[in-house]
Short mmCIF file of C-alpha atoms and ligand atoms in Angstrom, two decimals:
data_model
loop_
_atom_site.label_atom_id
_atom_site.label_comp_id
_atom_site.label_asym_id
_atom_site.label_seq_id
_atom_site.Cartn_x
_atom_site.Cartn_y
_atom_site.Cartn_z
CA MET A 38 150.32 -167.44 -113.68
CA SER A 39 146.82 -166.80 -114.88
CA GLY A 40 144.73 -163.88 -115.98
CA ARG A 41 143.25 -161.10 -113.89
CA GLY A 42 141.05 -162.10 -111.01
CA SER A 43 143.38 -164.82 -109.68
CA VAL A 44 144.92 -164.09 -106.28
CA PRO A 45 148.70 -164.06 -106.66
CA ASP A 46 150.48 -166.43 -104.27
CA ARG A 47 152.79 -163.89 -102.61
CA SER A 48 155.43 -166.42 -101.57
CA ARG A 49 155.91 -167.84 -105.08
CA VAL A 50 158.20 -166.06 -107.53
CA HIS A 51 157.44 -166.92 -111.16
CA ILE A 52 160.32 -167.59 -113.50
CA PHE A 53 159.95 -166.08 -116.97
CA ASP A 54 162.70 -167.50 -119.12
CA THR A 55 163.86 -165.34 -122.02
CA THR A 56 166.84 -167.47 -123.16
CA LEU A 57 165.19 -168.01 -126.54
CA ARG A 58 164.34 -164.33 -127.08
CA ASP A 59 166.62 -161.86 -125.26
CA GLY A 60 169.25 -164.61 -124.86
CA GLU A 61 169.17 -165.41 -128.55
CA GLN A 62 169.85 -161.74 -129.30
CA SER A 63 173.44 -162.24 -128.09
CA PRO A 64 176.03 -161.79 -130.86
CA GLY A 65 176.97 -165.02 -132.63
CA ILE A 66 174.05 -167.07 -131.37
CA SER A 67 171.88 -168.56 -134.04
CA LEU A 68 169.81 -171.50 -132.92
CA ASN A 69 167.80 -173.49 -135.41
CA ALA A 70 164.17 -174.46 -134.78
CA GLN A 71 165.05 -177.97 -133.58
CA GLU A 72 167.54 -176.64 -131.03
CA LYS A 73 165.02 -174.08 -129.79
CA VAL A 74 162.40 -176.78 -129.27
CA GLU A 75 164.98 -178.93 -127.42
CA ILE A 76 165.83 -176.03 -125.12
CA ALA A 77 162.14 -175.24 -124.55
CA GLN A 78 161.47 -178.88 -123.61
CA GLN A 79 164.36 -178.78 -121.16
CA LEU A 80 162.97 -175.53 -119.69
CA GLU A 81 159.67 -177.35 -119.26
CA ARG A 82 161.47 -180.15 -117.33
CA LEU A 83 163.14 -177.46 -115.24
CA GLY A 84 159.66 -176.15 -114.43
CA VAL A 85 159.84 -172.52 -115.56
CA ASP A 86 156.50 -170.70 -115.51
CA VAL A 87 156.85 -168.79 -118.77
CA ILE A 88 158.97 -169.31 -121.88
CA GLU A 89 159.45 -166.24 -124.03
CA ALA A 90 159.95 -168.24 -127.21
CA GLY A 91 160.87 -165.44 -129.62
CA PHE A 92 160.01 -162.18 -131.37
CA PRO A 93 157.86 -163.47 -134.26
CA ILE A 94 157.76 -160.30 -136.41
CA THR A 95 161.55 -160.30 -136.76
CA SER A 96 161.70 -163.18 -139.26
CA PRO A 97 159.60 -166.04 -140.62
CA GLY A 98 162.18 -168.42 -139.10
CA ASP A 99 161.65 -166.94 -135.64
CA ALA A 100 157.87 -167.08 -136.04
CA GLU A 101 158.08 -170.72 -137.13
CA SER A 102 160.23 -171.67 -134.11
CA VAL A 103 157.78 -169.98 -131.74
CA ARG A 104 154.92 -171.88 -133.40
CA ALA A 105 156.83 -175.18 -133.05
CA ILE A 106 157.45 -174.50 -129.35
CA ALA A 107 153.79 -173.57 -128.79
CA ARG A 108 152.86 -176.99 -130.21
CA ALA A 109 155.56 -179.06 -128.51
CA VAL A 110 155.57 -177.64 -124.97
CA GLU A 111 152.56 -178.05 -122.70
CA GLY A 112 153.29 -176.89 -119.15
CA PRO A 113 154.64 -173.34 -119.22
CA VAL A 114 152.97 -170.25 -120.65
CA ILE A 115 154.37 -169.62 -124.17
CA CYS A 116 154.99 -165.96 -124.81
CA GLY A 117 155.71 -164.04 -128.02
CA LEU A 118 157.23 -160.54 -128.01
CA ALA A 119 155.74 -157.66 -130.01
CA ARG A 120 156.31 -153.93 -130.33
CA THR A 121 153.12 -151.89 -130.12
CA HIS A 122 152.61 -152.14 -133.91
CA LYS A 123 149.58 -154.05 -135.13
CA ALA A 124 151.71 -156.21 -137.45
CA ASP A 125 153.90 -157.28 -134.50
CA ILE A 126 150.94 -158.20 -132.34
CA ASP A 127 149.26 -160.08 -135.17
CA ALA A 128 152.49 -162.01 -135.83
CA ALA A 129 152.96 -162.80 -132.13
CA TRP A 130 149.41 -164.08 -131.83
CA ALA A 131 149.67 -166.18 -135.00
CA ALA A 132 152.80 -167.83 -133.59
CA ILE A 133 151.55 -168.60 -130.07
CA LYS A 134 147.85 -169.25 -130.54
CA GLU A 135 148.22 -173.03 -130.58
CA SER A 136 149.72 -173.01 -127.09
CA ALA A 137 147.46 -174.15 -124.24
CA ARG A 138 148.63 -171.04 -122.35
CA PRO A 139 149.52 -168.23 -124.76
CA ARG A 140 150.76 -164.78 -123.74
CA ILE A 141 151.48 -161.67 -125.83
CA HIS A 142 154.24 -159.43 -124.46
CA THR A 143 154.12 -155.92 -125.90
CA PHE A 144 156.49 -153.07 -125.14
CA ILE A 145 157.21 -149.41 -125.82
CA SER A 146 159.81 -147.08 -124.32
CA THR A 147 158.89 -144.52 -121.69
CA SER A 148 162.29 -142.80 -121.32
CA ASP A 149 162.59 -139.39 -122.99
CA ILE A 150 165.92 -140.42 -124.47
CA HIS A 151 164.22 -143.26 -126.38
CA ILE A 152 161.04 -141.29 -127.14
CA GLU A 153 162.99 -138.39 -128.67
CA HIS A 154 165.85 -140.17 -130.40
CA GLN A 155 164.66 -143.67 -131.21
CA LEU A 156 160.89 -143.45 -131.54
CA GLN A 157 161.02 -139.75 -132.56
CA THR A 158 157.60 -139.15 -131.14
CA THR A 159 155.88 -137.65 -128.10
CA ARG A 160 154.84 -138.87 -124.67
CA ASP A 161 151.18 -138.57 -125.71
CA ASP A 162 151.77 -140.80 -128.70
CA VAL A 163 153.49 -143.39 -126.47
CA LYS A 164 150.41 -143.44 -124.23
CA GLY A 165 148.16 -143.91 -127.26
CA GLN A 166 150.32 -146.70 -128.68
CA ALA A 167 150.46 -148.52 -125.35
CA ARG A 168 146.67 -148.29 -124.98
CA ALA A 169 145.97 -149.55 -128.51
CA ALA A 170 148.55 -152.35 -128.31
CA VAL A 171 147.31 -153.79 -125.03
CA ALA A 172 143.70 -153.52 -126.22
CA LEU A 173 144.51 -155.33 -129.48
CA ALA A 174 146.56 -158.02 -127.72
CA LYS A 175 143.74 -158.47 -125.22
CA SER A 176 141.26 -158.98 -128.05
CA TYR A 177 143.29 -162.08 -129.03
CA CYS A 178 144.54 -163.40 -125.75
CA ASP A 179 143.57 -163.14 -122.09
CA ASP A 180 147.16 -163.09 -120.85
CA VAL A 181 148.94 -159.87 -121.88
CA GLU A 182 152.20 -158.51 -120.54
CA PHE A 183 153.22 -154.88 -120.95
CA SER A 184 156.75 -153.45 -120.60
CA PRO A 185 157.66 -149.75 -120.52
CA MET A 186 161.11 -150.16 -122.07
CA ASP A 187 164.06 -148.28 -120.52
CA ALA A 188 161.81 -147.58 -117.53
CA THR A 189 164.69 -147.15 -115.09
CA ARG A 190 165.96 -144.11 -117.05
CA ALA A 191 162.44 -142.72 -117.49
CA ASP A 192 160.41 -140.33 -115.40
CA PRO A 193 158.61 -142.59 -112.86
CA GLU A 194 155.49 -140.37 -113.01
CA PHE A 195 155.20 -140.81 -116.78
CA THR A 196 155.99 -144.54 -116.61
CA ALA A 197 153.28 -144.84 -113.95
CA GLU A 198 150.75 -143.15 -116.27
CA VAL A 199 151.60 -145.59 -119.08
CA CYS A 200 151.45 -148.60 -116.73
CA ALA A 201 148.04 -147.42 -115.46
CA ILE A 202 146.79 -147.31 -119.05
CA ALA A 203 148.10 -150.85 -119.69
CA VAL A 204 146.37 -152.17 -116.57
CA ALA A 205 143.13 -150.37 -117.48
CA GLU A 206 143.23 -152.05 -120.90
CA GLY A 207 143.59 -155.47 -119.26
CA ALA A 208 147.33 -156.18 -118.97
CA THR A 209 147.80 -159.13 -116.61
CA VAL A 210 151.53 -158.57 -116.06
CA VAL A 211 153.47 -155.29 -115.91
CA ASN A 212 157.22 -155.65 -116.33
CA ILE A 213 159.70 -152.89 -115.46
CA PRO A 214 162.82 -153.28 -117.62
CA ASP A 215 166.25 -151.99 -116.72
CA THR A 216 167.00 -152.16 -120.43
CA VAL A 217 170.54 -150.80 -120.33
CA GLY A 218 171.60 -152.26 -116.98
CA TYR A 219 171.85 -148.79 -115.40
CA THR A 220 169.97 -149.00 -112.14
CA THR A 221 171.18 -150.05 -108.69
CA PRO A 222 169.39 -152.32 -106.20
CA GLU A 223 168.34 -149.47 -103.91
CA GLU A 224 167.16 -147.28 -106.79
CA TYR A 225 165.24 -150.12 -108.48
CA ARG A 226 163.52 -150.99 -105.22
CA ARG A 227 162.47 -147.35 -104.71
CA TYR A 228 161.26 -147.21 -108.34
CA PHE A 229 158.89 -150.11 -107.67
CA GLU A 230 157.71 -148.61 -104.39
CA ARG A 231 156.95 -145.32 -106.19
CA LEU A 232 155.05 -147.12 -108.96
CA PHE A 233 152.96 -149.01 -106.40
CA GLU A 234 152.16 -145.67 -104.71
CA LEU A 235 151.23 -143.95 -107.98
CA VAL A 236 149.32 -146.90 -109.46
CA PRO A 237 147.69 -148.90 -106.67
CA GLU A 238 146.02 -151.08 -109.36
CA LEU A 239 149.47 -152.63 -109.95
CA ARG A 240 148.87 -154.59 -106.74
CA GLY A 241 146.06 -156.42 -108.52
CA VAL A 242 148.21 -157.70 -111.40
CA HIS A 243 151.58 -159.44 -111.51
CA THR A 244 154.61 -157.19 -111.54
CA SER A 245 157.88 -158.28 -113.05
CA VAL A 246 161.59 -157.48 -113.16
CA HIS A 247 163.81 -157.55 -116.28
CA CYS A 248 167.40 -156.53 -115.60
CA HIS A 249 170.48 -156.37 -117.80
CA ASP A 250 173.97 -156.96 -116.49
CA ASP A 251 175.98 -154.03 -117.87
CA LEU A 252 177.21 -153.11 -114.38
CA GLY A 253 177.16 -156.71 -113.09
CA LEU A 254 174.04 -155.98 -111.04
CA ALA A 255 171.34 -157.91 -112.92
CA VAL A 256 170.80 -160.54 -110.22
CA ALA A 257 171.10 -158.02 -107.35
CA ASN A 258 168.66 -155.64 -109.05
CA SER A 259 166.18 -158.43 -109.82
CA TYR A 260 166.34 -159.51 -106.20
CA ALA A 261 165.73 -155.92 -105.07
CA GLY A 262 162.65 -155.75 -107.32
CA VAL A 263 161.36 -158.98 -105.81
CA LEU A 264 161.86 -157.60 -102.30
CA ALA A 265 159.85 -154.56 -103.39
CA GLY A 266 156.94 -156.81 -104.39
CA ALA A 267 157.53 -158.05 -107.95
CA ARG A 268 156.64 -161.70 -108.33
CA GLN A 269 157.96 -162.49 -111.79
CA VAL A 270 161.66 -162.53 -112.69
CA GLU A 271 162.69 -162.37 -116.34
CA CYS A 272 166.00 -164.14 -116.75
CA ALA A 273 168.07 -166.29 -119.08
CA VAL A 274 170.02 -169.50 -118.64
CA ASN A 275 173.73 -168.74 -118.07
CA GLY A 276 172.75 -165.05 -118.04
CA ILE A 277 172.98 -164.74 -121.84
CA GLY A 278 171.35 -161.79 -123.60
CA GLU A 279 171.89 -158.40 -125.23
CA ARG A 280 175.38 -156.97 -124.51
CA ALA A 281 176.45 -158.12 -121.01
CA GLY A 282 173.37 -160.31 -120.79
CA ASN A 283 170.34 -160.75 -118.57
CA CYS A 284 169.80 -161.79 -114.98
CA SER A 285 171.15 -165.35 -114.73
CA LEU A 286 168.31 -167.81 -114.18
CA GLU A 287 170.31 -170.28 -112.12
CA GLU A 288 171.70 -167.55 -109.84
CA ILE A 289 168.40 -165.86 -109.01
CA VAL A 290 166.68 -169.24 -108.53
CA MET A 291 169.33 -170.51 -106.12
CA LEU A 292 169.47 -167.16 -104.33
CA LEU A 293 165.73 -167.41 -103.69
CA ARG A 294 165.99 -171.09 -102.69
CA THR A 295 169.07 -170.76 -100.47
CA ARG A 296 168.02 -167.62 -98.58
CA THR A 297 164.35 -168.41 -98.17
CA ASP A 298 165.05 -167.92 -94.44
CA VAL A 299 165.33 -164.14 -94.99
CA HIS A 300 162.51 -163.52 -97.45
CA GLY A 301 160.19 -166.53 -97.28
CA LEU A 302 160.08 -166.75 -101.09
CA ASP A 303 160.80 -169.55 -103.55
CA THR A 304 160.18 -170.63 -107.13
CA GLY A 305 158.51 -173.83 -108.30
CA LEU A 306 161.60 -175.04 -110.19
CA ASP A 307 163.15 -178.49 -110.07
CA THR A 308 166.61 -177.10 -109.37
CA ARG A 309 168.26 -180.51 -110.02
CA GLU A 310 167.74 -179.73 -113.71
CA LEU A 311 169.75 -176.48 -113.54
CA ALA A 312 173.18 -177.86 -114.44
CA ARG A 313 171.86 -179.87 -117.38
CA THR A 314 169.92 -176.88 -118.70
CA SER A 315 173.03 -174.75 -118.42
CA ARG A 316 175.13 -177.31 -120.31
CA MET A 317 172.53 -177.64 -123.07
CA VAL A 318 172.29 -173.89 -123.59
CA SER A 319 176.06 -173.54 -123.52
CA ARG A 320 176.50 -176.28 -126.15
CA PHE A 321 173.79 -175.06 -128.48
CA THR A 322 174.77 -171.39 -128.27
CA GLY A 323 178.55 -171.85 -128.21
CA TYR A 324 178.69 -169.58 -125.13
CA VAL A 325 181.09 -171.35 -122.81
CA VAL A 326 180.31 -171.18 -119.08
CA GLN A 327 183.23 -169.73 -117.12
CA PRO A 328 184.63 -172.28 -114.60
CA ASN A 329 183.99 -170.01 -111.61
CA LYS A 330 180.40 -169.15 -112.65
CA ALA A 331 178.12 -169.15 -109.61
CA VAL A 332 175.90 -172.24 -109.24
CA VAL A 333 176.70 -174.06 -112.52
CA GLY A 334 180.41 -173.37 -113.17
CA ARG A 335 182.73 -176.38 -113.18
CA ASN A 336 184.39 -175.06 -110.01
CA ALA A 337 181.23 -173.86 -108.25
CA PHE A 338 181.60 -176.73 -105.76
CA ALA A 339 185.34 -177.41 -106.06
CA HIS A 340 187.62 -176.77 -103.08
CA GLU A 341 191.27 -176.05 -103.71
CA SER A 342 192.60 -174.87 -100.37
CA GLY A 343 193.63 -177.60 -97.95
CA ILE A 344 191.76 -175.93 -95.11
CA HIS A 345 188.53 -175.87 -97.12
CA GLN A 346 188.95 -179.47 -98.31
CA ASP A 347 189.59 -180.59 -94.76
CA GLY A 348 186.47 -178.76 -93.53
CA VAL A 349 184.22 -180.16 -96.29
CA LEU A 350 185.44 -183.70 -95.66
CA LYS A 351 184.50 -183.33 -92.00
CA GLU A 352 181.20 -181.55 -92.63
CA ARG A 353 180.09 -180.33 -96.08
CA THR A 354 178.36 -177.22 -94.75
CA THR A 355 181.58 -175.79 -93.33
CA TYR A 356 182.36 -174.31 -96.76
CA GLU A 357 179.29 -175.03 -98.90
CA ILE A 358 176.07 -173.03 -98.78
CA MET A 359 174.34 -175.19 -101.42
CA ASP A 360 174.45 -178.90 -102.15
CA ALA A 361 175.82 -179.82 -105.61
CA ARG A 362 173.07 -182.45 -105.84
CA ASP A 363 170.40 -179.75 -105.56
CA VAL A 364 171.60 -178.10 -108.78
CA GLY A 365 172.26 -181.38 -110.60
CA LEU A 366 176.04 -181.17 -110.58
CA ASP A 367 176.40 -184.75 -109.33
CA SER A 368 175.16 -186.56 -112.44
CA ASN A 369 178.42 -188.27 -113.32
CA SER A 370 177.37 -191.82 -112.40
CA ILE A 371 178.49 -194.50 -114.88
CA VAL A 372 175.59 -195.50 -117.07
CA LEU A 373 176.96 -197.61 -119.91
CA GLY A 374 179.91 -199.83 -120.77
CA LYS A 375 181.58 -201.01 -123.94
CA HIS A 376 179.21 -203.94 -124.38
CA SER A 377 175.97 -202.02 -123.88
CA GLY A 378 173.51 -202.40 -126.73
CA ARG A 379 171.13 -200.11 -128.59
CA HIS A 380 168.28 -200.62 -126.09
CA ALA A 381 170.49 -199.78 -123.14
CA LEU A 382 171.61 -196.64 -124.95
CA ARG A 383 168.03 -195.62 -125.76
CA ASP A 384 166.96 -196.17 -122.11
CA ALA A 385 169.92 -194.24 -120.75
CA LEU A 386 169.21 -191.37 -123.13
CA GLU A 387 165.58 -191.38 -122.11
CA GLN A 388 166.61 -191.10 -118.46
CA LEU A 389 168.64 -188.07 -119.48
CA GLY A 390 165.60 -186.56 -121.15
CA PHE A 391 166.51 -187.30 -124.80
CA LYS A 392 163.96 -189.15 -126.89
CA VAL A 393 166.04 -190.59 -129.70
CA GLU A 394 164.55 -193.07 -132.18
CA GLY A 395 165.08 -194.43 -135.69
CA ASN A 396 167.94 -193.04 -137.69
CA ALA A 397 168.97 -190.61 -134.97
CA LEU A 398 169.30 -193.56 -132.58
CA ASN A 399 171.39 -195.50 -135.13
CA GLN A 400 173.67 -192.52 -135.54
CA ALA A 401 173.97 -191.98 -131.79
CA PHE A 402 174.68 -195.70 -131.34
CA ALA A 403 177.41 -195.72 -133.98
CA ARG A 404 179.05 -192.75 -132.29
CA PHE A 405 178.65 -194.33 -128.86
CA LYS A 406 180.40 -197.52 -130.05
CA GLU A 407 183.20 -195.51 -131.63
CA ILE A 408 183.84 -193.73 -128.34
CA ALA A 409 183.28 -196.80 -126.15
CA ASP A 410 186.15 -198.48 -128.04
CA LYS A 411 188.49 -195.78 -126.80
CA LYS A 412 187.01 -194.99 -123.41
CA LYS A 413 186.23 -197.65 -120.80
CA GLN A 414 183.32 -196.02 -119.08
CA ILE A 415 180.67 -193.82 -120.65
CA THR A 416 179.06 -191.57 -118.07
CA ALA A 417 175.85 -189.59 -118.18
CA LEU A 418 177.85 -186.44 -118.91
CA ASP A 419 179.64 -188.15 -121.81
CA LEU A 420 176.36 -189.36 -123.28
CA GLU A 421 174.85 -185.93 -123.00
CA ALA A 422 177.84 -184.38 -124.82
CA ILE A 423 177.79 -187.00 -127.60
CA VAL A 424 174.07 -186.76 -128.21
CA SER A 425 174.02 -182.96 -128.08
CA GLU A 426 176.68 -182.93 -130.79
CA GLU A 427 174.87 -185.53 -132.90
CA MET A 428 171.56 -183.71 -132.58
CA ARG A 429 172.98 -180.47 -133.95
CA GLU A 430 172.19 -181.65 -137.44
CA SER A 431 171.73 -178.91 -139.99
CA ALA A 432 169.91 -179.44 -143.24
CA GLU A 433 172.73 -177.94 -145.29
CA ARG A 434 175.80 -179.58 -143.96
CA TYR A 435 179.40 -180.51 -144.29
CA ALA A 436 180.50 -183.74 -142.65
CA LEU A 437 183.96 -184.78 -141.54
CA GLU A 438 184.88 -188.12 -143.11
CA SER A 439 188.48 -188.44 -141.90
CA PHE A 440 191.57 -186.44 -141.02
CA GLU A 441 195.29 -187.00 -140.53
CA VAL A 442 197.87 -184.72 -138.95
CA GLU A 443 201.64 -184.80 -139.00
CA ALA A 444 203.39 -182.68 -136.42
CA GLY A 445 206.55 -182.70 -134.36
CA SER A 446 209.13 -180.36 -132.88
CA HIS A 447 211.14 -180.27 -136.13
CA ARG A 448 208.47 -180.15 -138.80
CA ALA A 449 205.71 -177.73 -139.66
CA PRO A 450 202.33 -179.26 -138.80
CA ARG A 451 200.46 -180.52 -141.85
CA ALA A 452 196.88 -181.80 -142.04
CA ARG A 453 194.85 -183.72 -144.59
CA VAL A 454 191.07 -183.74 -144.31
CA ALA A 455 188.34 -185.51 -146.24
CA LEU A 456 184.92 -183.86 -146.05
CA ARG A 457 181.49 -184.51 -147.48
CA VAL A 458 180.16 -181.20 -148.87
CA PRO A 459 176.46 -180.27 -149.26
CA SER A 460 176.40 -181.49 -152.91
CA GLY A 461 177.18 -184.99 -151.58
CA GLU A 462 180.68 -185.03 -153.09
CA GLU A 463 183.78 -185.98 -151.05
CA VAL A 464 186.50 -183.35 -151.11
CA VAL A 465 190.06 -183.81 -149.87
CA ALA A 466 192.48 -181.01 -149.00
CA GLU A 467 195.88 -180.66 -147.40
CA ALA A 468 197.43 -177.67 -145.65
CA SER A 469 200.09 -176.59 -143.19
CA GLY A 470 199.45 -174.34 -140.22
CA ASP A 471 200.99 -172.73 -137.15
CA GLY A 472 200.02 -175.74 -135.07
CA PRO A 473 198.13 -179.01 -135.64
CA VAL A 474 194.72 -177.44 -134.91
CA ASP A 475 195.45 -174.52 -137.22
CA ALA A 476 196.59 -176.92 -139.98
CA ILE A 477 193.27 -178.80 -139.68
CA PHE A 478 191.27 -175.59 -139.83
CA VAL A 479 193.18 -174.33 -142.89
CA ALA A 480 192.66 -177.69 -144.63
CA ILE A 481 188.92 -177.55 -143.88
CA ARG A 482 188.77 -174.02 -145.26
CA GLU A 483 190.48 -175.22 -148.46
CA ALA A 484 188.22 -178.24 -148.81
CA THR A 485 185.03 -176.24 -148.35
CA GLY A 486 186.22 -173.24 -150.35
CA THR A 487 184.98 -171.00 -147.56
CA ASP A 488 186.64 -167.84 -146.44
CA SER A 489 185.85 -168.46 -142.77
CA GLU A 490 187.42 -166.48 -140.00
CA LEU A 491 187.96 -168.09 -136.59
CA ARG A 492 186.59 -165.87 -133.77
CA SER A 493 187.06 -168.08 -130.73
CA TYR A 494 188.26 -171.53 -129.78
CA SER A 495 188.02 -173.30 -126.44
CA VAL A 496 188.55 -176.81 -125.19
CA ALA A 497 187.32 -178.45 -121.99
CA ALA A 498 187.17 -181.94 -120.57
CA VAL A 499 183.64 -183.35 -120.28
CA THR A 500 184.54 -185.33 -117.14
CA ALA A 501 187.60 -185.83 -114.95
CA GLY A 502 190.08 -188.63 -115.65
CA GLU A 503 192.82 -189.33 -118.19
CA ASP A 504 190.49 -190.83 -120.78
CA ALA A 505 188.01 -187.93 -120.52
CA LEU A 506 186.27 -186.76 -123.67
CA GLY A 507 187.47 -183.40 -124.94
CA GLU A 508 184.81 -180.91 -125.97
CA VAL A 509 185.81 -178.12 -128.33
CA THR A 510 183.74 -175.01 -129.04
CA VAL A 511 184.48 -172.95 -132.12
CA THR A 512 182.92 -169.64 -133.15
CA LEU A 513 183.62 -168.40 -136.65
CA ARG A 514 182.34 -166.05 -139.32
CA ALA A 515 181.45 -167.71 -142.62
CA HIS A 516 178.82 -167.26 -145.33
CA GLY A 517 178.25 -163.77 -143.88
CA ARG A 518 177.16 -165.18 -140.49
CA LEU A 519 178.63 -165.67 -137.04
CA ALA A 520 178.05 -169.26 -135.97
CA SER A 521 179.36 -171.72 -133.43
CA GLY A 522 179.79 -175.47 -133.28
CA GLN A 523 180.84 -178.15 -130.81
CA GLY A 524 182.84 -181.29 -131.30
CA VAL A 525 183.33 -184.12 -128.83
CA ALA A 526 185.95 -186.87 -129.05
CA THR A 527 188.59 -188.65 -126.98
CA ASP A 528 191.16 -186.86 -129.16
CA ILE A 529 191.05 -183.06 -129.09
CA LEU A 530 192.30 -182.77 -132.69
CA GLU A 531 189.28 -184.76 -133.83
CA ALA A 532 187.03 -182.74 -131.52
CA SER A 533 188.48 -179.54 -133.05
CA ALA A 534 187.87 -180.74 -136.61
CA ARG A 535 184.30 -181.76 -135.77
CA ALA A 536 183.61 -178.42 -134.05
CA TYR A 537 184.91 -176.41 -137.02
CA VAL A 538 182.92 -178.43 -139.55
CA ARG A 539 179.79 -178.14 -137.39
CA ALA A 540 180.20 -174.37 -137.07
CA LEU A 541 180.58 -174.08 -140.86
CA SER A 542 177.41 -176.15 -141.35
CA ASN A 543 175.53 -173.92 -138.93
CA ALA A 544 176.75 -170.79 -140.73
CA LEU A 545 175.67 -172.26 -144.06
CA GLU A 546 172.27 -173.23 -142.71
CA GLY A 547 171.76 -169.75 -141.18
CA ALA A 548 172.70 -168.15 -144.51
CA ALA A 549 170.28 -170.41 -146.41
CA VAL A 550 167.43 -169.55 -144.02
CA ARG A 551 168.16 -165.84 -144.38
CA GLU A 552 168.26 -166.09 -148.15
CA ALA A 553 164.91 -167.91 -148.23
CA GLU A 554 163.43 -165.21 -145.99
CA GLU A 555 164.73 -162.45 -148.26
CA VAL A 556 163.26 -164.13 -151.33
CA ALA A 557 159.91 -164.55 -149.55
CA ALA A 558 159.96 -160.92 -148.37
CA GLU A 559 160.73 -159.71 -151.90
CA ALA A 560 157.96 -161.83 -153.38
CA ALA A 561 155.51 -160.48 -150.80
CA SER A 562 156.41 -156.87 -151.65
CA GLU A 563 155.95 -157.33 -155.43
CA PRO A 564 152.66 -155.99 -156.79
CA ALA A 565 150.14 -158.78 -157.42
CA THR A 566 150.01 -159.92 -161.07
CA PRO A 567 146.81 -158.57 -162.64
CA GLY A 568 144.22 -161.29 -163.30
CA PRO A 569 143.09 -162.34 -166.79
O1 KIV B 750 165.53 -155.04 -122.12
C1 KIV B 750 164.37 -154.78 -122.46
O2 KIV B 750 163.84 -153.68 -122.23
C2 KIV B 750 163.62 -155.80 -123.17
C3 KIV B 750 162.17 -155.54 -123.37
C4 KIV B 750 161.69 -156.02 -124.69
C5 KIV B 750 161.39 -156.14 -122.24
O3 KIV B 750 164.16 -156.84 -123.49
ZN1 ZN B 751 166.05 -157.14 -122.33
#
């Protein structure tokens, strides 16, 4: 998507991914810079048009991650979010300016409910702020997106006036957010039609949809906006985002691909990367994908009823409207065996899109060997799970050295864990619990001296089969932060211990980053020391 003057290709719907911005605003998600870059690189492989990499004014950490993505990712437009304040726009520009294709996305509410209660200002002031913000953003960057926040609850006439101002100041994209997930497909479609009537200049720029899922309508509403003429969809992998989340990227993309017969539209995505992208985002965020999730859920292509199985065996299309291969859910081919060496591992990882060298490769290899001793065949899915876990290194970390559990029907479960703590010391602790997993968690809490509180725990098999790897996801509150962690092992007790320790490390790292930011903010607000 380029600046004004280009003729939009009306059959191509652009995918604007906001997993790293709106998605990251979901409770309990705290990705570090390395994880954000990994996700952005996977989004590039998937072929999204725009990556909204963050909201740089919100913290130095966020600004730094956006800057790292702008440097590391070449294909997609890299976008930074900004309110209409000058400081926000300056911060967004500073973070994205090294991208080959930077975009500033600025927004202000047009609904009276927001203007009166949140902004505590007037409609005239909103118009002035929108005008100044787009003009300032445009002075930095040719590609500027404007969003009238809460548009679907706002007066369409007033929203149209504000959008007209944004276009007059040079906005290249106008996005109409359904911020609180309130609209319906028919209403959203009519809203767009009314805006096009009131502001014919909108036909000369790109228009965009941004829908939240509070009523479960985010995909349906986004689709309605596209049918009304919008050609950019803002969405997030696995539908993560504020509250009930955003429009799910994989669902809208496959809806457009599968029903191109009715609308003649498509995206430019390599849909075979969808499942892998979904798994990566799920692992890094700790947001587990429900088994029956459309397109990427474990059961999205599974047939339970005999009649359905019989039909699919005779002809796949009897009960399948998409092909699992087209979304990348067929990647379970065996890639390595017990005797595979370091080079074979590096090549296999490269095929999976992971560039792992040096110490990281040594670590991944050690872990691979450990698992290959217990599991005959290591598949692509196994490798992906192992490497994703290994790559979630945090600077401040605890590491699991060993654990033992005693349990049985006539004795209370008891666990002993040995951990390496951030000071480098090894600490051992023992504890009993309600079950073996609980005993391990209590022992880890004792060893680390943390007062962590478990918020959620889930376990899933990475592949089918009796020797499948178990993958555990833990979300907990520790060090004043909500954080999640994954653990992968042939034994689910080990996977649980790894997941808990990883989540604690992530909480500790998040707390350290926040502390450093607070110190920096305090230092910046202190009056300058007078010179000699
Ligand atoms: O939901 C919303 O309105 C937003 C805007 C910042 C586009 O996320
Ligand atoms: Zn949003």
